[in-house]
CSV table of C-alpha atoms (C1' of nucleotides) in Angstrom, one decimal:
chain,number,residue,atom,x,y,z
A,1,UNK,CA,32.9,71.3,-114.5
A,2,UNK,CA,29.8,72.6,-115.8
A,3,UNK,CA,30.8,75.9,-115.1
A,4,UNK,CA,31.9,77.8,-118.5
A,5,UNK,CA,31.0,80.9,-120.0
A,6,UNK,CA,30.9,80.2,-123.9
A,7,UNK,CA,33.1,82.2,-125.4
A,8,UNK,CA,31.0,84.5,-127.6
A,9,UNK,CA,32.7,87.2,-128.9
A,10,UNK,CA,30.3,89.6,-126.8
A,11,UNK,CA,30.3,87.5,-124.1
A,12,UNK,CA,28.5,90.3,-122.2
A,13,UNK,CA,26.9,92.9,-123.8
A,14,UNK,CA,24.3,94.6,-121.3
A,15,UNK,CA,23.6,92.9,-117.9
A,16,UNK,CA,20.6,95.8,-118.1
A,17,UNK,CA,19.0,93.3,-120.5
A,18,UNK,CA,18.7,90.1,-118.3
A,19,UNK,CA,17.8,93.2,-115.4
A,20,UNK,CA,15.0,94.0,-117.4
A,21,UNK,CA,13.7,90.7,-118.2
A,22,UNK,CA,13.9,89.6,-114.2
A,23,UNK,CA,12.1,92.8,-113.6
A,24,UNK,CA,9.1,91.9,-115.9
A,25,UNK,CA,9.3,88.1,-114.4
A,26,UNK,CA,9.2,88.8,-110.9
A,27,UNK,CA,6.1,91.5,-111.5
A,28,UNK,CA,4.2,88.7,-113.5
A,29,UNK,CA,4.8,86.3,-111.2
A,30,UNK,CA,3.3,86.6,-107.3
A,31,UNK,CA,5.6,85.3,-104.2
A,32,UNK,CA,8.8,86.4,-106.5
A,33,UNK,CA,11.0,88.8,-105.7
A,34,UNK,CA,13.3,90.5,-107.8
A,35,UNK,CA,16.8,91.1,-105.9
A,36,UNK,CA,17.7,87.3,-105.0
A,37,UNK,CA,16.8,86.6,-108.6
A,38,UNK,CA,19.0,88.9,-109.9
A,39,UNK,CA,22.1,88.4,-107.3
A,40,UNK,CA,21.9,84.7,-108.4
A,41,UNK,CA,22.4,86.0,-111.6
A,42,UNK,CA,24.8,88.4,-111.1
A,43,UNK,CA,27.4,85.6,-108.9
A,44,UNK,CA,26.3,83.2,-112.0
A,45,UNK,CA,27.7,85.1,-114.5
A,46,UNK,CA,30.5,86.4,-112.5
A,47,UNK,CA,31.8,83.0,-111.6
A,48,UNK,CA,31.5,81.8,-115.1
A,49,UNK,CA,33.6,84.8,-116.6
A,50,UNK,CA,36.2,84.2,-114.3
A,51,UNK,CA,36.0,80.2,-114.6
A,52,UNK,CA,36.1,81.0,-118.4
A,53,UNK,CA,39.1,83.3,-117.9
A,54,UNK,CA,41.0,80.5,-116.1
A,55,UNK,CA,40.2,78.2,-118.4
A,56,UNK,CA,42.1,79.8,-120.9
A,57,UNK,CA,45.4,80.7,-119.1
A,58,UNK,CA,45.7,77.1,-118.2
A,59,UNK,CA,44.7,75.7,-121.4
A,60,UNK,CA,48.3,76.6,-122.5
A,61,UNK,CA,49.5,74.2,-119.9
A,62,UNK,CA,46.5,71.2,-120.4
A,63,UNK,CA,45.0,71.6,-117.5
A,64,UNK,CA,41.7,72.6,-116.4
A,65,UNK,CA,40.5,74.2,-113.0
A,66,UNK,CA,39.7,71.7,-111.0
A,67,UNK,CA,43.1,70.0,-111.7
A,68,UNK,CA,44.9,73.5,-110.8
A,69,UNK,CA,42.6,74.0,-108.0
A,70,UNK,CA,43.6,70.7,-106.9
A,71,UNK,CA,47.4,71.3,-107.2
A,72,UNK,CA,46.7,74.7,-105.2
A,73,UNK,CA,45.2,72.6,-102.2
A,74,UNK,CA,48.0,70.6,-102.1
A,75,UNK,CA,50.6,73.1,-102.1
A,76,UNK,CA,48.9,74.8,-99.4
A,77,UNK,CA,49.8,71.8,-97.6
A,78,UNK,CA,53.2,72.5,-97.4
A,79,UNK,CA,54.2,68.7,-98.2
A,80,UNK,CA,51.6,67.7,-95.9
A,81,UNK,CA,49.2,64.8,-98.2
A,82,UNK,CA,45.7,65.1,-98.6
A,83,UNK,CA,43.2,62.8,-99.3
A,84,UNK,CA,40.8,62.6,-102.2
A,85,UNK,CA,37.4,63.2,-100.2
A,86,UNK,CA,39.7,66.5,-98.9
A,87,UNK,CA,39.7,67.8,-102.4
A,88,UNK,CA,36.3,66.9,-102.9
A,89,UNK,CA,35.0,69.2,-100.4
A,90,UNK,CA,37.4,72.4,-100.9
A,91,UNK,CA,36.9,71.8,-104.5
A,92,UNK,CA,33.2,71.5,-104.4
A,93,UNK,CA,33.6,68.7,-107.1
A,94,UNK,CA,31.7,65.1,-106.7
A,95,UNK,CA,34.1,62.2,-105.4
A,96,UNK,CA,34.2,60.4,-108.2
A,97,UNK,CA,35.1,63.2,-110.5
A,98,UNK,CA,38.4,63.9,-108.3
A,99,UNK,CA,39.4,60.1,-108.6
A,100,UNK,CA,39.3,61.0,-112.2
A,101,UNK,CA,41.2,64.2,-111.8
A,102,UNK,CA,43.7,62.3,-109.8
A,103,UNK,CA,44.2,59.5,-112.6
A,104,UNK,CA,45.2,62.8,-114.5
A,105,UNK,CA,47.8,64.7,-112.5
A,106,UNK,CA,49.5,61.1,-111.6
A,107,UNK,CA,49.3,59.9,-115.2
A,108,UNK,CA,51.2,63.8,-116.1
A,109,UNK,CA,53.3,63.5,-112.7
A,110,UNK,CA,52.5,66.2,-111.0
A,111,UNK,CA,51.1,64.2,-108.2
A,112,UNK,CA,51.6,60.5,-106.7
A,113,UNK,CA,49.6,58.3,-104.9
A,114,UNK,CA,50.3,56.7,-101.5
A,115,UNK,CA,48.2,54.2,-99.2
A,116,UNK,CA,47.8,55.7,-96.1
A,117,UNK,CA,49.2,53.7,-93.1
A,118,UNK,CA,46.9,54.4,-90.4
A,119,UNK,CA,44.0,54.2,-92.4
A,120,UNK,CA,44.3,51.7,-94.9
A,121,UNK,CA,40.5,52.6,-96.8
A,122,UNK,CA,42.7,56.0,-97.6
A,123,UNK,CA,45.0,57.1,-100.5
A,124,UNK,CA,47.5,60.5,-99.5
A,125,UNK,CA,48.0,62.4,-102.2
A,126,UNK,CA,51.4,63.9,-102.0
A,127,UNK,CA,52.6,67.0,-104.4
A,128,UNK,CA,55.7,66.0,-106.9
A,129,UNK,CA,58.2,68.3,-107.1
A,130,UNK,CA,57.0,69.0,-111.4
A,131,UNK,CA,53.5,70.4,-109.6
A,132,UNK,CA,54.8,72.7,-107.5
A,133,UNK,CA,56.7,73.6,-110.2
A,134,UNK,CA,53.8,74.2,-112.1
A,135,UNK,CA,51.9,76.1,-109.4
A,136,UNK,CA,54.7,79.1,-108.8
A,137,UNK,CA,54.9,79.4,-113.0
A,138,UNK,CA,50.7,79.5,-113.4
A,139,UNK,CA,49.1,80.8,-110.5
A,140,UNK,CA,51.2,84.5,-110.9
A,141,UNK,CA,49.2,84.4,-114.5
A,142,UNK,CA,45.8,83.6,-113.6
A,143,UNK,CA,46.2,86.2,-110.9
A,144,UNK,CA,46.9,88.8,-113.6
A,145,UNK,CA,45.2,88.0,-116.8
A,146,UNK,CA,41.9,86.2,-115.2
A,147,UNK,CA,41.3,87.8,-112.2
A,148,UNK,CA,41.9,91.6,-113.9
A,149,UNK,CA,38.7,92.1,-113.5
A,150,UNK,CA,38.7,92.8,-109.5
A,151,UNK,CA,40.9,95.5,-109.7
A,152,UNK,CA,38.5,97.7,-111.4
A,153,UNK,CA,36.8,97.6,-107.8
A,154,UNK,CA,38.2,99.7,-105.4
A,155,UNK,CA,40.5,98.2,-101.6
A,156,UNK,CA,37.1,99.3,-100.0
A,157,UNK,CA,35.0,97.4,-102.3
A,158,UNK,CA,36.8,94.3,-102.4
A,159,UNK,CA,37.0,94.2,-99.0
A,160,UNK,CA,33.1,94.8,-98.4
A,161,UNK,CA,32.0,92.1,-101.3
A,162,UNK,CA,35.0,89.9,-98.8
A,163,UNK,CA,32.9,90.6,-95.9
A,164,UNK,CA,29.5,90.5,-97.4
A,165,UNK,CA,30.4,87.1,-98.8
A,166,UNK,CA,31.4,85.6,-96.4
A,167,UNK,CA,28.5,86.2,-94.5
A,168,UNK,CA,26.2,85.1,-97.4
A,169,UNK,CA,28.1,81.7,-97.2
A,170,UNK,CA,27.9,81.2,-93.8
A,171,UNK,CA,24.3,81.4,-94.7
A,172,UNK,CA,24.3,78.0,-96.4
A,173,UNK,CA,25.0,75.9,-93.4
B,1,UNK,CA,26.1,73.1,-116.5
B,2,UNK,CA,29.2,72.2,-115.2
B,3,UNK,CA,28.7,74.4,-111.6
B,4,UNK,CA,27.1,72.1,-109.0
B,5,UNK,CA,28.6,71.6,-105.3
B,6,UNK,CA,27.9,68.1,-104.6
B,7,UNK,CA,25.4,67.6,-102.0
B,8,UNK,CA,28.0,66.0,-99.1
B,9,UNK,CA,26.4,65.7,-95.7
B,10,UNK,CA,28.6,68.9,-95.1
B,11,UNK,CA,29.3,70.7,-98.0
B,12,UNK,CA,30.0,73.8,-96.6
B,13,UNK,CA,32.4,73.0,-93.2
B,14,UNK,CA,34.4,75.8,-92.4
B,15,UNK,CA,35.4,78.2,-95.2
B,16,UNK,CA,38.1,78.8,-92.7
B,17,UNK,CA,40.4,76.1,-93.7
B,18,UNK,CA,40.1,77.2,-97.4
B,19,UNK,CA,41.1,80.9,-96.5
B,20,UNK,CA,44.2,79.7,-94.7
B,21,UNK,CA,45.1,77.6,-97.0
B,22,UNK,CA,45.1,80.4,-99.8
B,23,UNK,CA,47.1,82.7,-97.5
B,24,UNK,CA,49.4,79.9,-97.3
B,25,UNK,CA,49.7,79.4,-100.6
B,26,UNK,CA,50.0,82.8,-101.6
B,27,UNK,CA,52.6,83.8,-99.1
B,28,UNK,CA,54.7,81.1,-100.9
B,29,UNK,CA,54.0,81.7,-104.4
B,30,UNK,CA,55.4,85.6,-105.6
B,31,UNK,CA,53.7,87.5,-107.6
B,32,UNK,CA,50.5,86.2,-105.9
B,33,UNK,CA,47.7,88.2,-104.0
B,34,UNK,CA,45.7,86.6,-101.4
B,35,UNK,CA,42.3,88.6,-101.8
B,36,UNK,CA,41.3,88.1,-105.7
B,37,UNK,CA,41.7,84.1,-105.3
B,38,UNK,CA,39.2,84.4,-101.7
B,39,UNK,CA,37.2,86.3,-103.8
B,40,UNK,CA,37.1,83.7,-106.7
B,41,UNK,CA,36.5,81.1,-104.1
B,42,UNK,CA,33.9,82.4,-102.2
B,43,UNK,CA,32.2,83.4,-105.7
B,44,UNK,CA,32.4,80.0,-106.8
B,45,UNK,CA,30.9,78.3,-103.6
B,46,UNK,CA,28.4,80.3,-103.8
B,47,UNK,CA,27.3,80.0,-107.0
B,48,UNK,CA,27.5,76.5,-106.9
B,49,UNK,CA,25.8,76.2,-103.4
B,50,UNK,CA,23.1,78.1,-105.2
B,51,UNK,CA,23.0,76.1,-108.3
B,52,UNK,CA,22.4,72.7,-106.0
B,53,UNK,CA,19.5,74.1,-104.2
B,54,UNK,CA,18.3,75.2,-107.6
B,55,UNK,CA,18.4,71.9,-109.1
B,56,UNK,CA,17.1,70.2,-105.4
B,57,UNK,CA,13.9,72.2,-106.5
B,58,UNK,CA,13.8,71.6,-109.6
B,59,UNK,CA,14.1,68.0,-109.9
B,60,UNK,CA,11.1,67.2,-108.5
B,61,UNK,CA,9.8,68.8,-111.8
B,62,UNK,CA,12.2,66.9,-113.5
B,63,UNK,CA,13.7,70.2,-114.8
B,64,UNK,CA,17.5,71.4,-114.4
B,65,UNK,CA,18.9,75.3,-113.7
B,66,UNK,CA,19.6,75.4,-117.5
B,67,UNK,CA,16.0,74.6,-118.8
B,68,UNK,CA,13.9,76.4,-116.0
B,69,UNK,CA,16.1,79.7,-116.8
B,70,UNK,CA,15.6,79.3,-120.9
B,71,UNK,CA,11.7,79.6,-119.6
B,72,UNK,CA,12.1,82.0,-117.3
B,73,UNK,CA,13.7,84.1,-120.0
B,74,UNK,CA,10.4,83.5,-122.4
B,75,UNK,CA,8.4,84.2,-119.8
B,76,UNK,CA,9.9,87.7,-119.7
B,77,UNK,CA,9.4,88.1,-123.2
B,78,UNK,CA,5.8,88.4,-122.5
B,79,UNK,CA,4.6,86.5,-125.2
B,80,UNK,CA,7.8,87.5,-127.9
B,81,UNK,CA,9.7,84.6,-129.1
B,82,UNK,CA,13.4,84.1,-128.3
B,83,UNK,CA,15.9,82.8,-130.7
B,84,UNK,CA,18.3,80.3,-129.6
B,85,UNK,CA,20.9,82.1,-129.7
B,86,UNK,CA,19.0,84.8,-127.3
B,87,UNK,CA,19.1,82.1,-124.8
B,88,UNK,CA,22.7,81.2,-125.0
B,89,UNK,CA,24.2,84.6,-124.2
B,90,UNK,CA,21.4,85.4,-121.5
B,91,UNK,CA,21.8,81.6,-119.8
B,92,UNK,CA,26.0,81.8,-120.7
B,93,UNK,CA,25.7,78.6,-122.3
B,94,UNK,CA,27.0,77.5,-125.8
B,95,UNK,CA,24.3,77.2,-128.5
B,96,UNK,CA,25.1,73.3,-129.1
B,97,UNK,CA,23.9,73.3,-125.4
B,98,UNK,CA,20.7,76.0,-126.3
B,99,UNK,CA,20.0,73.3,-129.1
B,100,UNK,CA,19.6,70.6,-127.3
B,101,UNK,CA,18.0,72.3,-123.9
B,102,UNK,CA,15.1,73.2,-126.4
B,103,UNK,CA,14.8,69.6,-127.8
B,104,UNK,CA,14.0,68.8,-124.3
B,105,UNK,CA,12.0,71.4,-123.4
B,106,UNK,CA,10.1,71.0,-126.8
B,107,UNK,CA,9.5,67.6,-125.7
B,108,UNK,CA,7.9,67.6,-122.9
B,109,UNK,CA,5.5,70.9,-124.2
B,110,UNK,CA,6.7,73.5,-122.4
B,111,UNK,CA,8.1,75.4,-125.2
B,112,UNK,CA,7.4,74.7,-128.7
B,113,UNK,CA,10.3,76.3,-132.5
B,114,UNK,CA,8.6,77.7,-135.2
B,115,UNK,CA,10.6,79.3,-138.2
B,116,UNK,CA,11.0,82.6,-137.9
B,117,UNK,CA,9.4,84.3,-141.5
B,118,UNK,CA,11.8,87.4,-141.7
B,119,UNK,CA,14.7,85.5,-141.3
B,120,UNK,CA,14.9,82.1,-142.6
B,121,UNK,CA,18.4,80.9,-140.5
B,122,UNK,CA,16.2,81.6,-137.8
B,123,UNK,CA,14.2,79.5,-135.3
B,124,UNK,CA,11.6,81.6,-132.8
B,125,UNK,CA,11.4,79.7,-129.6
B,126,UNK,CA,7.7,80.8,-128.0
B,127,UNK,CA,6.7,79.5,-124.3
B,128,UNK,CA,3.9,76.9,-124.4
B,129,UNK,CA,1.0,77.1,-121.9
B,130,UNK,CA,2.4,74.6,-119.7
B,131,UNK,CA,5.8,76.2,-119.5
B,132,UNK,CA,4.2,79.7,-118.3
B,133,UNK,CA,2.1,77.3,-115.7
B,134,UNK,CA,5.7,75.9,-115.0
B,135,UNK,CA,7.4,79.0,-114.0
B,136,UNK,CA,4.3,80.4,-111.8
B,137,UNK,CA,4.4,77.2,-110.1
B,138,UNK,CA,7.8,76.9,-109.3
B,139,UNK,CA,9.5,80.5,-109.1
B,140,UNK,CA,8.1,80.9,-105.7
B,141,UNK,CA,9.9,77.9,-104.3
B,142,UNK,CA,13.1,78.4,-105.6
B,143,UNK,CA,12.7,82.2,-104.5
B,144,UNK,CA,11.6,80.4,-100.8
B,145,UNK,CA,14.4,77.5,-100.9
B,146,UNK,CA,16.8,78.1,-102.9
B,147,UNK,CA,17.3,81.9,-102.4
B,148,UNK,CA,16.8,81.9,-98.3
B,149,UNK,CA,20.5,82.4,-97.9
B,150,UNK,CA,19.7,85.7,-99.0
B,151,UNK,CA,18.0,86.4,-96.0
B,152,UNK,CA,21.2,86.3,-94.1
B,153,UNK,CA,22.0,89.9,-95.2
B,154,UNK,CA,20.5,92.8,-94.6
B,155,UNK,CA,18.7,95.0,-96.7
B,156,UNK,CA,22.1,97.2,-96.8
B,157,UNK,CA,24.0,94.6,-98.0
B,158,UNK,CA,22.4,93.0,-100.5
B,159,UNK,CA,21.7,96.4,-101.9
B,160,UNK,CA,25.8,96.6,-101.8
B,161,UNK,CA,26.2,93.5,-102.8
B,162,UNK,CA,23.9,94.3,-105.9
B,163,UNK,CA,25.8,97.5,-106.6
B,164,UNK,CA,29.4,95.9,-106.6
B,165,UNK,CA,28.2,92.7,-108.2
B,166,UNK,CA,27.2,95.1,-111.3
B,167,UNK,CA,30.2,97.3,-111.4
B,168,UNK,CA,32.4,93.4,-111.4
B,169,UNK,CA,30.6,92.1,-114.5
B,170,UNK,CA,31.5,95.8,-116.1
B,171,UNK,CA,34.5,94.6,-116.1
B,172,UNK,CA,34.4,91.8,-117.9
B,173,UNK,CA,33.8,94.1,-120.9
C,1,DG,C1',34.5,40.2,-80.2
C,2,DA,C1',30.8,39.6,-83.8
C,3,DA,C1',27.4,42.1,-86.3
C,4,DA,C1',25.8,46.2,-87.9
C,5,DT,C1',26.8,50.6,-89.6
C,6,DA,C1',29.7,54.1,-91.5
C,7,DT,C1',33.4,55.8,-94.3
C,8,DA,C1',37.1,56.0,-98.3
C,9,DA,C1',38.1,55.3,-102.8
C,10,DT,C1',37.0,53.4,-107.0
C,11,DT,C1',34.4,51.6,-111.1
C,12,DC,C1',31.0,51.8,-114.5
C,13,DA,C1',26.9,53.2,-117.1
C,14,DG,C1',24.7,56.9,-118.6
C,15,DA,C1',23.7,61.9,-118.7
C,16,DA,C1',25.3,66.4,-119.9
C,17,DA,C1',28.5,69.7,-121.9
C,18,DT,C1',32.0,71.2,-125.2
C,19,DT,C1',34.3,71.3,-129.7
C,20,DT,C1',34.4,70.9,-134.4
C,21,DA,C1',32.3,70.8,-138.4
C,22,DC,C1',28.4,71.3,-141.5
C,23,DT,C1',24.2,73.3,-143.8
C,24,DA,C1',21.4,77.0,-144.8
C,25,DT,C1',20.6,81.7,-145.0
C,26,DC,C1',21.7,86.6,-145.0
C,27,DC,C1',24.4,90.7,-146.1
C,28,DC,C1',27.8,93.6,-148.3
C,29,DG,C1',31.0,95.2,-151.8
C,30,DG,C1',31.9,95.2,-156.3
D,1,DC,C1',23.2,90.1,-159.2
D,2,DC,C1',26.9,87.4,-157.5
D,3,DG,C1',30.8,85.9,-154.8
D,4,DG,C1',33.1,86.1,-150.3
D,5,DG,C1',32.3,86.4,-145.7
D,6,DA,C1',29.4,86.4,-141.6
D,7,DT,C1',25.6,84.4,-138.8
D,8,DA,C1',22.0,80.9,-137.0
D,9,DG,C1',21.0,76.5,-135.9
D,10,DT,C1',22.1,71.9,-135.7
D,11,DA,C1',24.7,67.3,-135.8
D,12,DA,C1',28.4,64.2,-134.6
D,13,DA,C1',32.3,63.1,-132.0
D,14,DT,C1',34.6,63.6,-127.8
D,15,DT,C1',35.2,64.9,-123.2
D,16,DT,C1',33.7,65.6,-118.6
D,17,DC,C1',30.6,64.9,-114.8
D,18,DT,C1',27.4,62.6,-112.0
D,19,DG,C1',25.0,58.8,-109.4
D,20,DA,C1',24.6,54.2,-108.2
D,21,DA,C1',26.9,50.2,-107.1
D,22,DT,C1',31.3,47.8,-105.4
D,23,DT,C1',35.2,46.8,-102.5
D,24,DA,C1',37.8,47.4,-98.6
D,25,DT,C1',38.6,49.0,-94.2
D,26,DA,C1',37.1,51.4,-89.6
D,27,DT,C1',34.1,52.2,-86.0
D,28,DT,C1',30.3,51.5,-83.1
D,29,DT,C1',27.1,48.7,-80.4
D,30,DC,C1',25.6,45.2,-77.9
DNA sequence: GAAATATAATTCAGAAATTTACTATCCCGG
DNA sequence: CCGGGATAGTAAATTTCTGAATTATATTTC
């Protein structure tokens, strides 16, 4: 989960800084441009505050993100299993890691294990009642204290940076 | 540097099955909005998907996202030394991190610490020759790799994009 | 239907990141 | 000018993550 934004107590004090600096960068440096430069920036930082902000809401409960992120994908489900390599992908985490994550939410009950009878190389992973549980009680508060800061955009703006980033994902097939 | 989306055959299938998961989950869990977790999603996949390509690069310089951005930063210094702790708050890593990114970097000559004489807790980090070489040499390809996804959007949309991005991280304040 | 190839999950070693704690220095109020 | 508190950098211990095998099962091909 190399993914955090430390903690500082000015965790960001002027963006207009790091603009600068990529500004006098890209002009030093020929075949560089400035706005993909900065946009990588801009999502970096971004996704960190809010992985930070997570972070915190769940420490409460000992979890981390990938674990609640896992939960979520289960409870989307709707009692349906999934199977590790599932959670890999939507999660974005290596397959290894999830095992890991797994040993986790099974060792704290939130999750069991079963071998899959069509397929016997996979494991379903089936939601226990305790993670669901744990879902409806968390997710409510990640929504309001970690992801405050979207509603300082406006319906039209969320719903353009929605459209617009979409697209730019699409881009990475 | 806990951000990368591992490099499946397929790492970015349909986005799709993601979004209706999240609807699903948020039409069962009140006091849950569907948009700001889509937005975290997408944020996050793309950032990560980003950070992979970055590092794709970058290996074959043996260098990771972390190190090439401490450079990058010095390079926009033009010539100033950074402090350590500079680094951390521009990169949004912890200075235990900063600390030993510059042990590497130091080692291999791309950077080198010298003690700053006004204040003595104090470490200036200035860019050795090889580290400017470093970022002229590979700044272009990860502008012409890494970045292409970029390309996808218009010249409207990233300029949207841009503007939105900024008035987000505002709100982090 | 046997051999070759592919896929699923895991294990394990080592790399990378965080947390806590420590040292040294600076700064401010008295 | 000195004592308490802040700040900078690092070190050590721990946790987390990855990447390369490993094992077991499916699937394809001939």
């Amino acid at each position: 989960m190399n993914d955090h934004v430390h903690p500082t107590p000015d965790a960001f004090p002027t963006f207009a800084d790091i603009e600068n600096r990529i500004e006098r960068v890209c002009a030093r440096v020929p075949g560089s441009d400035r706005q993909p430069v900065l946009l990588k920036m801009l999502l970096q930082h971004i996704a960190g505050g809010l992985n930070s902000r997570m972070n915190e809401v769940l420490r409460e409960y000992n979890l981390n993100r990938i674990s609640f992120l896992a939960l979520v994908m289960l409870v989307s489900s709707g009692g349906k299993p999934l199977n590790p390599s599932d959670l890999a992908e939507a999660t974005g985490e290596s397959r290894a890691n999830v095992t890991r994550i797994c040993d986790e939410l099974v060792a704290k009950s939130l999750l069991r294990r079963e071998p899959n009878p069509e397929d016997r190389r996979r494991i379903d992973l089936y939601l226990a009642p305790q993670g669901e549980e744990l879902v409806q009680r968390t997710l409510p508060k990640i929504q309001n204290h970690a992801f405050s800061p979207f509603n300082d955009l406006t319906a039209e703006e969320r719903d353009l940076l929605e459209a617009i980033l979409k697209k730019l994902l699409g881009a990475f097939a």
